[in-house]
């Protein structure tokens, strides 16, 4: 264990009775890193966070915080602080008392408490609200109190459990920026953030951990996950609208992979493939924003528009295509004049596509 | 934290509005009104009666308390040594002794056989040629050809229209000479500890049964709920036997305040634990987890988080327990003696019913003394009662 390790998870498993919900999580988080756990609901991301917080027992495996095994250490002694989705402020205490609670439990002297609370409040612009009860605060202020309550503990690891999901949209953006700034200012503090909102994940994270059904699907920087998803799940989970998937056949392997689409188009894709998967059925993924309008002659895909979403900055077209059972979604920049029922022709840059084998693993990672 | 989706609250509002319009709501209003009348009338009657003069109370009901009532009274004339000789007749004149100047005399008489023989202002013929006139305002004049003798004045019987009279004498009497005052203190001595002890125990138990991991928690909760339906009469004799044994061992009486506190505590605990557990287990889990992350142990969480947040539930149970113990007669009869310093209010009332059954002024005043405390408790804490009962069902 080097001192630059913030948190290490070794084969962490969690079972409720006979049901195993986490199937062995291995993860290294560097000191001061901002890691986001993201995944669909029920994937175990909150459970994992609660295990790190010490609110759930670890069924098997080892958890190290800055090199110390904390499996059997109670939450309060782990050097962590947690911000809950519902803020979990103590409703009968003022903001000051809320923030001072942990230090009073730890029997710190009054001057220290006062100094820490006041400076934290100033940092979070809560000074004017110190003697109010939580019910007299707005949602954003409550969330800041919850964060302040975590900061005063001076934790090694900061845990956020979907902290923004109770806020309205504009406040969410604002608080997201505040959390990013907080991360900047607390360089030595590792932060783990759970969310199902991929925008929060992409904007905040140094690294994102994508979880699904109790397993890690991929760990990487936001742009790694976007640019080189390791598998079909990550490919479709990251990015909005989700990546379009088509079934193709691999006809020639090598440094350039030749594939044939169901309608007979052949394309060479600059992804290396192994000869033993030749003639197998693969999946090709194309992000909605990677399509370009083309004419009939040079098109790779055609379809009838079934729905148009004009958002101003972009236009989303939903296409019914022979290539795909589910509607194909195409994102075209700006405003275009297309209507329901029209047939359009599309092409894709070959280097922007993703290929997945029969098991859904990206050929880039084979 | 308290964000209800707006469409849901709208729906609730809508259904309330519909309810208000429906004929069912009218029925609800009517039955509430009926219930209110059913309770307030006797209570008001008791209150008014307890302040009335005992003679008036004996002849008319409380609803006539503000109107004058006819009363048969006896007064006396002045003593014979006040008589004067006027035109050859001996005359005694003045005001009837003890006559209330606010009253008005309707009829009078001079013998006990015929106390209402003459109208006020008319002249009554007495024996030996004497006459007696009594005016409505209580003035009389009595004349006789022979001198009046004796040391006291003549008796005058009269029927007066008495004006309404309200007095605190009844309370003075019951509190000081009928022992209600002492019993009041005895009742408080029983009730206050018998309310506080079970709340303390139950709050601890409710926290443990809601938030602490312990083996057999579910069975314990089921057991507590099961105890709710056990009639307390079943345990009176075994408990008293136990008290006798323990009392005999230590050489003290089996009937003591400590004994009745513990008995009431035991009888109140199942309901207390059940109510408080429902409330405490409904508190947001995150608050408790947050406190745990902040370093609080179970005792800190209980004292600093749970207790302040459970105040409505504690208060609502306190009202229940207080009223039940205050009004209890059975447990007090079994576990407490009959001495002056042990007899509770309910017991004293029962005794008064036997010994002073005809004295309404005593009974009504005593009853009202015993009602006063529950009424005060209810009115000061009723908002918690409603809130405490509603939480859990309506958030």
Tab-separated table of N, CA, C and O in Angstrom, chain B residues 109-189:
chain	number	residue	atom	x	y	z
B	109	UNK	N	-96.700	32.723	56.769
B	109	UNK	CA	-97.633	32.188	57.745
B	109	UNK	C	-96.956	32.202	59.097
B	109	UNK	O	-95.779	32.494	59.197
B	110	UNK	N	-97.726	31.963	60.164
B	110	UNK	CA	-97.081	32.022	61.487
B	110	UNK	C	-97.089	30.709	62.221
B	110	UNK	O	-96.618	30.604	63.336
B	111	UNK	N	-97.653	29.647	61.564
B	111	UNK	CA	-97.547	28.333	62.203
B	111	UNK	C	-96.886	27.383	61.220
B	111	UNK	O	-96.974	27.573	60.009
B	112	UNK	N	-96.242	26.368	61.770
B	112	UNK	CA	-95.589	25.404	60.904
B	112	UNK	C	-96.603	24.574	60.133
B	112	UNK	O	-96.272	23.991	59.109
B	113	UNK	N	-97.859	24.516	60.649
B	113	UNK	CA	-98.880	23.775	59.902
B	113	UNK	C	-99.276	24.520	58.626
B	113	UNK	O	-99.599	23.904	57.622
B	114	UNK	N	-99.350	25.834	58.725
B	114	UNK	CA	-99.781	26.599	57.562
B	114	UNK	C	-98.728	27.654	57.198
B	114	UNK	O	-98.944	28.849	57.387
B	115	UNK	N	-97.586	27.249	56.655
B	115	UNK	CA	-96.511	28.219	56.400
B	115	UNK	C	-96.782	29.146	55.222
B	115	UNK	O	-96.091	30.147	55.062
B	116	UNK	N	-97.823	28.829	54.398
B	116	UNK	CA	-98.068	29.679	53.227
B	116	UNK	C	-99.486	30.246	53.259
B	116	UNK	O	-100.075	30.489	52.205
B	117	UNK	N	-100.059	30.449	54.436
B	117	UNK	CA	-101.478	30.788	54.554
B	117	UNK	C	-101.818	32.164	53.998
B	117	UNK	O	-102.905	32.383	53.478
B	118	UNK	N	-100.903	33.136	54.075
B	118	UNK	CA	-101.241	34.515	53.707
B	118	UNK	C	-100.340	35.035	52.624
B	118	UNK	O	-99.164	34.711	52.564
B	119	UNK	N	-100.900	35.882	51.738
B	119	UNK	CA	-100.093	36.552	50.728
B	119	UNK	C	-99.294	37.670	51.367
B	119	UNK	O	-99.728	38.264	52.364
B	120	UNK	N	-98.160	37.954	50.798
B	120	UNK	CA	-97.345	39.029	51.357
B	120	UNK	C	-98.140	40.333	51.327
B	120	UNK	O	-98.847	40.613	50.355
B	121	UNK	N	-98.070	41.129	52.391
B	121	UNK	CA	-98.792	42.399	52.464
B	121	UNK	C	-100.152	42.296	53.115
B	121	UNK	O	-100.690	43.278	53.586
B	122	UNK	N	-100.721	41.064	53.158
B	122	UNK	CA	-102.023	40.929	53.818
B	122	UNK	C	-101.827	40.768	55.327
B	122	UNK	O	-100.709	40.576	55.800
B	123	UNK	N	-102.936	40.871	56.049
B	123	UNK	CA	-102.862	40.830	57.509
B	123	UNK	C	-103.284	39.466	58.006
B	123	UNK	O	-104.361	38.978	57.660
B	124	UNK	N	-102.385	38.837	58.779
B	124	UNK	CA	-102.715	37.514	59.312
B	124	UNK	C	-103.198	37.670	60.738
B	124	UNK	O	-102.642	38.443	61.517
B	125	UNK	N	-104.285	36.942	61.020
B	125	UNK	CA	-104.793	36.982	62.386
B	125	UNK	C	-104.111	35.914	63.213
B	125	UNK	O	-104.083	34.750	62.849
B	126	UNK	N	-103.548	36.368	64.366
B	126	UNK	CA	-102.887	35.409	65.234
B	126	UNK	C	-103.793	35.156	66.408
B	126	UNK	O	-104.830	35.775	66.563
B	127	UNK	N	-103.419	34.212	67.276
B	127	UNK	CA	-104.278	33.982	68.434
B	127	UNK	C	-104.206	35.172	69.396
B	127	UNK	O	-103.288	35.996	69.269
B	128	UNK	N	-105.203	35.269	70.284
B	128	UNK	CA	-105.322	36.371	71.259
B	128	UNK	C	-105.514	37.719	70.583
B	128	UNK	O	-105.082	38.761	71.087
B	129	UNK	N	-106.070	37.723	69.345
B	129	UNK	CA	-106.392	38.993	68.702
B	129	UNK	C	-105.223	39.725	68.102
B	129	UNK	O	-105.343	40.864	67.689
B	130	UNK	N	-104.085	39.075	68.051
B	130	UNK	CA	-102.923	39.729	67.466
B	130	UNK	C	-102.943	39.641	65.935
B	130	UNK	O	-103.682	38.842	65.348
B	131	UNK	N	-102.165	40.524	65.307
B	131	UNK	CA	-102.064	40.484	63.842
B	131	UNK	C	-100.593	40.508	63.432
B	131	UNK	O	-99.736	41.004	64.171
B	132	UNK	N	-100.346	39.971	62.171
B	132	UNK	CA	-98.984	39.976	61.623
B	132	UNK	C	-99.063	40.338	60.154
B	132	UNK	O	-99.879	39.796	59.414
B	133	UNK	N	-98.267	41.320	59.776
B	133	UNK	CA	-98.176	41.655	58.365
B	133	UNK	C	-96.726	41.523	57.939
B	133	UNK	O	-95.822	42.017	58.631
B	134	UNK	N	-96.523	40.819	56.819
B	134	UNK	CA	-95.164	40.733	56.277
B	134	UNK	C	-95.210	41.264	54.848
B	134	UNK	O	-96.041	40.834	54.048
B	135	UNK	N	-94.362	42.258	54.581
B	135	UNK	CA	-94.317	42.813	53.227
B	135	UNK	C	-93.335	42.016	52.369
B	135	UNK	O	-92.539	41.226	52.883
B	136	UNK	N	-93.395	42.236	51.072
B	136	UNK	CA	-92.529	41.509	50.121
B	136	UNK	C	-91.060	41.740	50.366
B	136	UNK	O	-90.231	40.871	50.119
B	137	UNK	N	-90.701	42.916	50.855
B	137	UNK	CA	-89.286	43.214	51.049
B	137	UNK	C	-88.756	42.746	52.390
B	137	UNK	O	-87.661	43.115	52.792
B	138	UNK	N	-89.550	41.960	53.130
B	138	UNK	CA	-89.077	41.389	54.392
B	138	UNK	C	-89.416	42.217	55.613
B	138	UNK	O	-89.075	41.836	56.729
B	139	UNK	N	-90.067	43.356	55.429
B	139	UNK	CA	-90.486	44.135	56.598
B	139	UNK	C	-91.723	43.497	57.210
B	139	UNK	O	-92.581	43.004	56.496
B	140	UNK	N	-91.776	43.512	58.511
B	140	UNK	CA	-92.963	42.941	59.156
B	140	UNK	C	-93.448	43.922	60.214
B	140	UNK	O	-92.692	44.802	60.648
B	141	UNK	N	-94.664	43.673	60.560
B	141	UNK	CA	-95.175	44.430	61.705
B	141	UNK	C	-96.153	43.518	62.431
B	141	UNK	O	-97.051	42.937	61.819
B	142	UNK	N	-95.919	43.349	63.713
B	142	UNK	CA	-96.742	42.440	64.508
B	142	UNK	C	-97.344	43.247	65.671
B	142	UNK	O	-96.617	43.976	66.350
B	143	UNK	N	-98.664	43.110	65.802
B	143	UNK	CA	-99.332	43.902	66.875
B	143	UNK	C	-100.163	42.972	67.753
B	143	UNK	O	-100.659	41.950	67.281
B	144	UNK	N	-100.281	43.329	68.978
B	144	UNK	CA	-101.072	42.498	69.894
B	144	UNK	C	-101.581	43.383	71.041
B	144	UNK	O	-100.872	44.306	71.459
B	145	UNK	N	-102.799	43.099	71.529
B	145	UNK	CA	-103.295	43.876	72.688
B	145	UNK	C	-102.532	43.547	73.959
B	145	UNK	O	-102.477	44.348	74.885
B	146	UNK	N	-101.917	42.382	73.993
B	146	UNK	CA	-101.162	42.021	75.199
B	146	UNK	C	-99.678	42.072	74.875
B	146	UNK	O	-99.288	41.884	73.721
B	147	UNK	N	-98.875	42.332	75.866
B	147	UNK	CA	-97.440	42.418	75.577
B	147	UNK	C	-96.853	41.072	75.141
B	147	UNK	O	-97.325	40.021	75.548
B	148	UNK	N	-95.846	41.156	74.268
B	148	UNK	CA	-95.123	39.924	73.873
B	148	UNK	C	-94.192	39.539	74.982
B	148	UNK	O	-93.617	40.380	75.646
B	149	UNK	N	-94.101	38.234	75.179
B	149	UNK	CA	-93.232	37.753	76.256
B	149	UNK	C	-92.198	36.797	75.664
B	149	UNK	O	-92.241	36.465	74.480
B	150	UNK	N	-91.348	36.359	76.538
B	150	UNK	CA	-90.321	35.414	76.106
B	150	UNK	C	-89.038	36.140	75.766
B	150	UNK	O	-88.973	37.366	75.765
B	151	UNK	N	-87.971	35.306	75.476
B	151	UNK	CA	-86.672	35.940	75.207
B	151	UNK	C	-86.379	36.044	73.725
B	151	UNK	O	-85.509	36.786	73.299
B	152	UNK	N	-87.087	35.243	72.902
B	152	UNK	CA	-86.784	35.289	71.459
B	152	UNK	C	-88.002	35.753	70.688
B	152	UNK	O	-89.128	35.669	71.152
B	153	UNK	N	-87.777	36.192	69.470
B	153	UNK	CA	-88.868	36.650	68.628
B	153	UNK	C	-89.704	35.499	68.126
B	153	UNK	O	-89.312	34.328	68.232
B	154	UNK	N	-90.865	35.819	67.573
B	154	UNK	CA	-91.732	34.790	66.994
B	154	UNK	C	-91.152	34.223	65.709
B	154	UNK	O	-90.509	34.930	64.966
B	155	UNK	N	-91.476	32.938	65.473
B	155	UNK	CA	-91.058	32.369	64.198
B	155	UNK	C	-91.995	32.849	63.094
B	155	UNK	O	-93.192	32.933	63.289
B	156	UNK	N	-91.419	33.169	61.946
B	156	UNK	CA	-92.218	33.535	60.777
B	156	UNK	C	-91.842	32.590	59.655
B	156	UNK	O	-90.666	32.419	59.352
B	157	UNK	N	-92.872	31.931	59.126
B	157	UNK	CA	-92.627	31.050	57.974
B	157	UNK	C	-92.940	31.833	56.720
B	157	UNK	O	-93.969	32.495	56.631
B	158	UNK	N	-92.041	31.742	55.732
B	158	UNK	CA	-92.349	32.462	54.504
B	158	UNK	C	-91.780	31.730	53.280
B	158	UNK	O	-90.844	30.949	53.360
B	159	UNK	N	-92.453	32.007	52.163
B	159	UNK	CA	-91.988	31.491	50.883
B	159	UNK	C	-91.428	32.660	50.112
B	159	UNK	O	-92.124	33.638	49.859
B	160	UNK	N	-90.140	32.552	49.784
B	160	UNK	CA	-89.509	33.686	49.121
B	160	UNK	C	-89.079	33.296	47.725
B	160	UNK	O	-88.750	32.141	47.454
B	161	UNK	N	-89.097	34.274	46.846
B	161	UNK	CA	-88.550	34.096	45.513
B	161	UNK	C	-87.073	34.470	45.621
B	161	UNK	O	-86.718	35.639	45.691
B	162	UNK	N	-86.215	33.427	45.652
B	162	UNK	CA	-84.803	33.692	45.909
B	162	UNK	C	-84.082	34.002	44.616
B	162	UNK	O	-84.242	33.299	43.617
B	163	UNK	N	-83.275	35.049	44.607
B	163	UNK	CA	-82.479	35.360	43.421
B	163	UNK	C	-81.334	34.352	43.343
B	163	UNK	O	-80.918	33.778	44.335
B	164	UNK	N	-80.813	34.112	42.089
B	164	UNK	CA	-79.757	33.106	41.914
B	164	UNK	C	-78.536	33.458	42.755
B	164	UNK	O	-78.136	34.619	42.837
B	165	UNK	N	-77.953	32.409	43.347
B	165	UNK	CA	-76.806	32.635	44.225
B	165	UNK	C	-75.687	31.679	43.826
B	165	UNK	O	-75.921	30.484	43.710
B	166	UNK	N	-74.510	32.217	43.555
B	166	UNK	CA	-73.370	31.355	43.216
B	166	UNK	C	-72.307	31.533	44.279
B	166	UNK	O	-72.083	32.627	44.774
B	167	UNK	N	-71.661	30.424	44.595
B	167	UNK	CA	-70.756	30.483	45.729
B	167	UNK	C	-69.599	29.499	45.549
B	167	UNK	O	-69.712	28.519	44.818
B	168	UNK	N	-68.491	29.797	46.205
B	168	UNK	CA	-67.354	28.884	46.196
B	168	UNK	C	-67.354	28.002	47.438
B	168	UNK	O	-66.441	27.204	47.634
B	169	UNK	N	-68.414	28.151	48.251
B	169	UNK	CA	-68.460	27.419	49.524
B	169	UNK	C	-68.345	25.918	49.322
B	169	UNK	O	-67.726	25.213	50.115
B	170	UNK	N	-69.006	25.434	48.235
B	170	UNK	CA	-68.985	23.987	48.005
B	170	UNK	C	-67.560	23.480	47.841
B	170	UNK	O	-67.187	22.443	48.384
B	171	UNK	N	-66.781	24.242	47.057
B	171	UNK	CA	-65.399	23.823	46.833
B	171	UNK	C	-64.616	23.893	48.129
B	171	UNK	O	-63.809	23.030	48.431
B	172	UNK	N	-64.875	24.972	48.862
B	172	UNK	CA	-64.198	25.133	50.146
B	172	UNK	C	-64.469	23.928	51.032
B	172	UNK	O	-63.559	23.364	51.638
B	173	UNK	N	-65.736	23.511	51.007
B	173	UNK	CA	-66.105	22.402	51.889
B	173	UNK	C	-65.448	21.096	51.447
B	173	UNK	O	-64.842	20.395	52.245
B	174	UNK	N	-65.576	20.764	50.132
B	174	UNK	CA	-65.038	19.468	49.715
B	174	UNK	C	-63.526	19.428	49.832
B	174	UNK	O	-62.954	18.402	50.210
B	175	UNK	N	-62.872	20.555	49.535
B	175	UNK	CA	-61.416	20.519	49.568
B	175	UNK	C	-60.903	20.406	50.986
B	175	UNK	O	-59.907	19.732	51.246
B	176	UNK	N	-61.592	21.062	51.930
B	176	UNK	CA	-61.025	21.116	53.267
B	176	UNK	C	-61.652	20.138	54.240
B	176	UNK	O	-60.947	19.484	54.985
B	177	UNK	N	-62.980	19.981	54.202
B	177	UNK	CA	-63.529	19.087	55.227
B	177	UNK	C	-63.914	17.710	54.693
B	177	UNK	O	-64.069	16.792	55.473
B	178	UNK	N	-64.055	17.568	53.362
B	178	UNK	CA	-64.448	16.249	52.873
B	178	UNK	C	-63.257	15.425	52.405
B	178	UNK	O	-63.417	14.313	51.924
B	179	UNK	N	-62.054	15.977	52.454
B	179	UNK	CA	-60.866	15.179	52.137
B	179	UNK	C	-60.528	15.091	50.668
B	179	UNK	O	-59.610	14.369	50.282
B	180	UNK	N	-61.289	15.827	49.845
B	180	UNK	CA	-60.971	15.784	48.415
B	180	UNK	C	-59.587	16.378	48.149
B	180	UNK	O	-58.836	15.892	47.312
B	181	UNK	N	-59.241	17.417	48.897
B	181	UNK	CA	-57.938	18.054	48.726
B	181	UNK	C	-56.805	17.067	48.917
B	181	UNK	O	-55.905	16.958	48.085
B	182	UNK	N	-56.882	16.313	50.008
B	182	UNK	CA	-55.829	15.328	50.270
B	182	UNK	C	-55.817	14.253	49.189
B	182	UNK	O	-54.762	13.854	48.690
B	183	UNK	N	-57.036	13.833	48.781
B	183	UNK	CA	-57.102	12.793	47.758
B	183	UNK	C	-56.565	13.288	46.430
B	183	UNK	O	-55.993	12.523	45.659
B	184	UNK	N	-56.760	14.567	46.181
B	184	UNK	CA	-56.222	15.178	44.968
B	184	UNK	C	-54.704	15.004	44.933
B	184	UNK	O	-54.118	14.581	43.949
B	185	UNK	N	-54.097	15.321	46.085
B	185	UNK	CA	-52.639	15.166	46.176
B	185	UNK	C	-52.251	13.698	46.037
B	185	UNK	O	-51.310	13.343	45.339
B	186	UNK	N	-53.026	12.808	46.678
B	186	UNK	CA	-52.728	11.381	46.555
B	186	UNK	C	-52.796	10.936	45.100
B	186	UNK	O	-51.948	10.194	44.623
B	187	UNK	N	-53.836	11.407	44.391
B	187	UNK	CA	-53.988	11.016	42.994
B	187	UNK	C	-52.809	11.492	42.164
B	187	UNK	O	-52.292	10.760	41.322
B	188	UNK	N	-52.377	12.738	42.421
B	188	UNK	CA	-51.210	13.245	41.691
B	188	UNK	C	-49.977	12.409	42.013
B	188	UNK	O	-49.175	12.107	41.127
B	189	UNK	N	-49.847	12.024	43.293
B	189	UNK	CA	-48.692	11.222	43.690
B	189	UNK	C	-48.675	9.892	42.944
B	189	UNK	O	-47.621	9.367	42.594
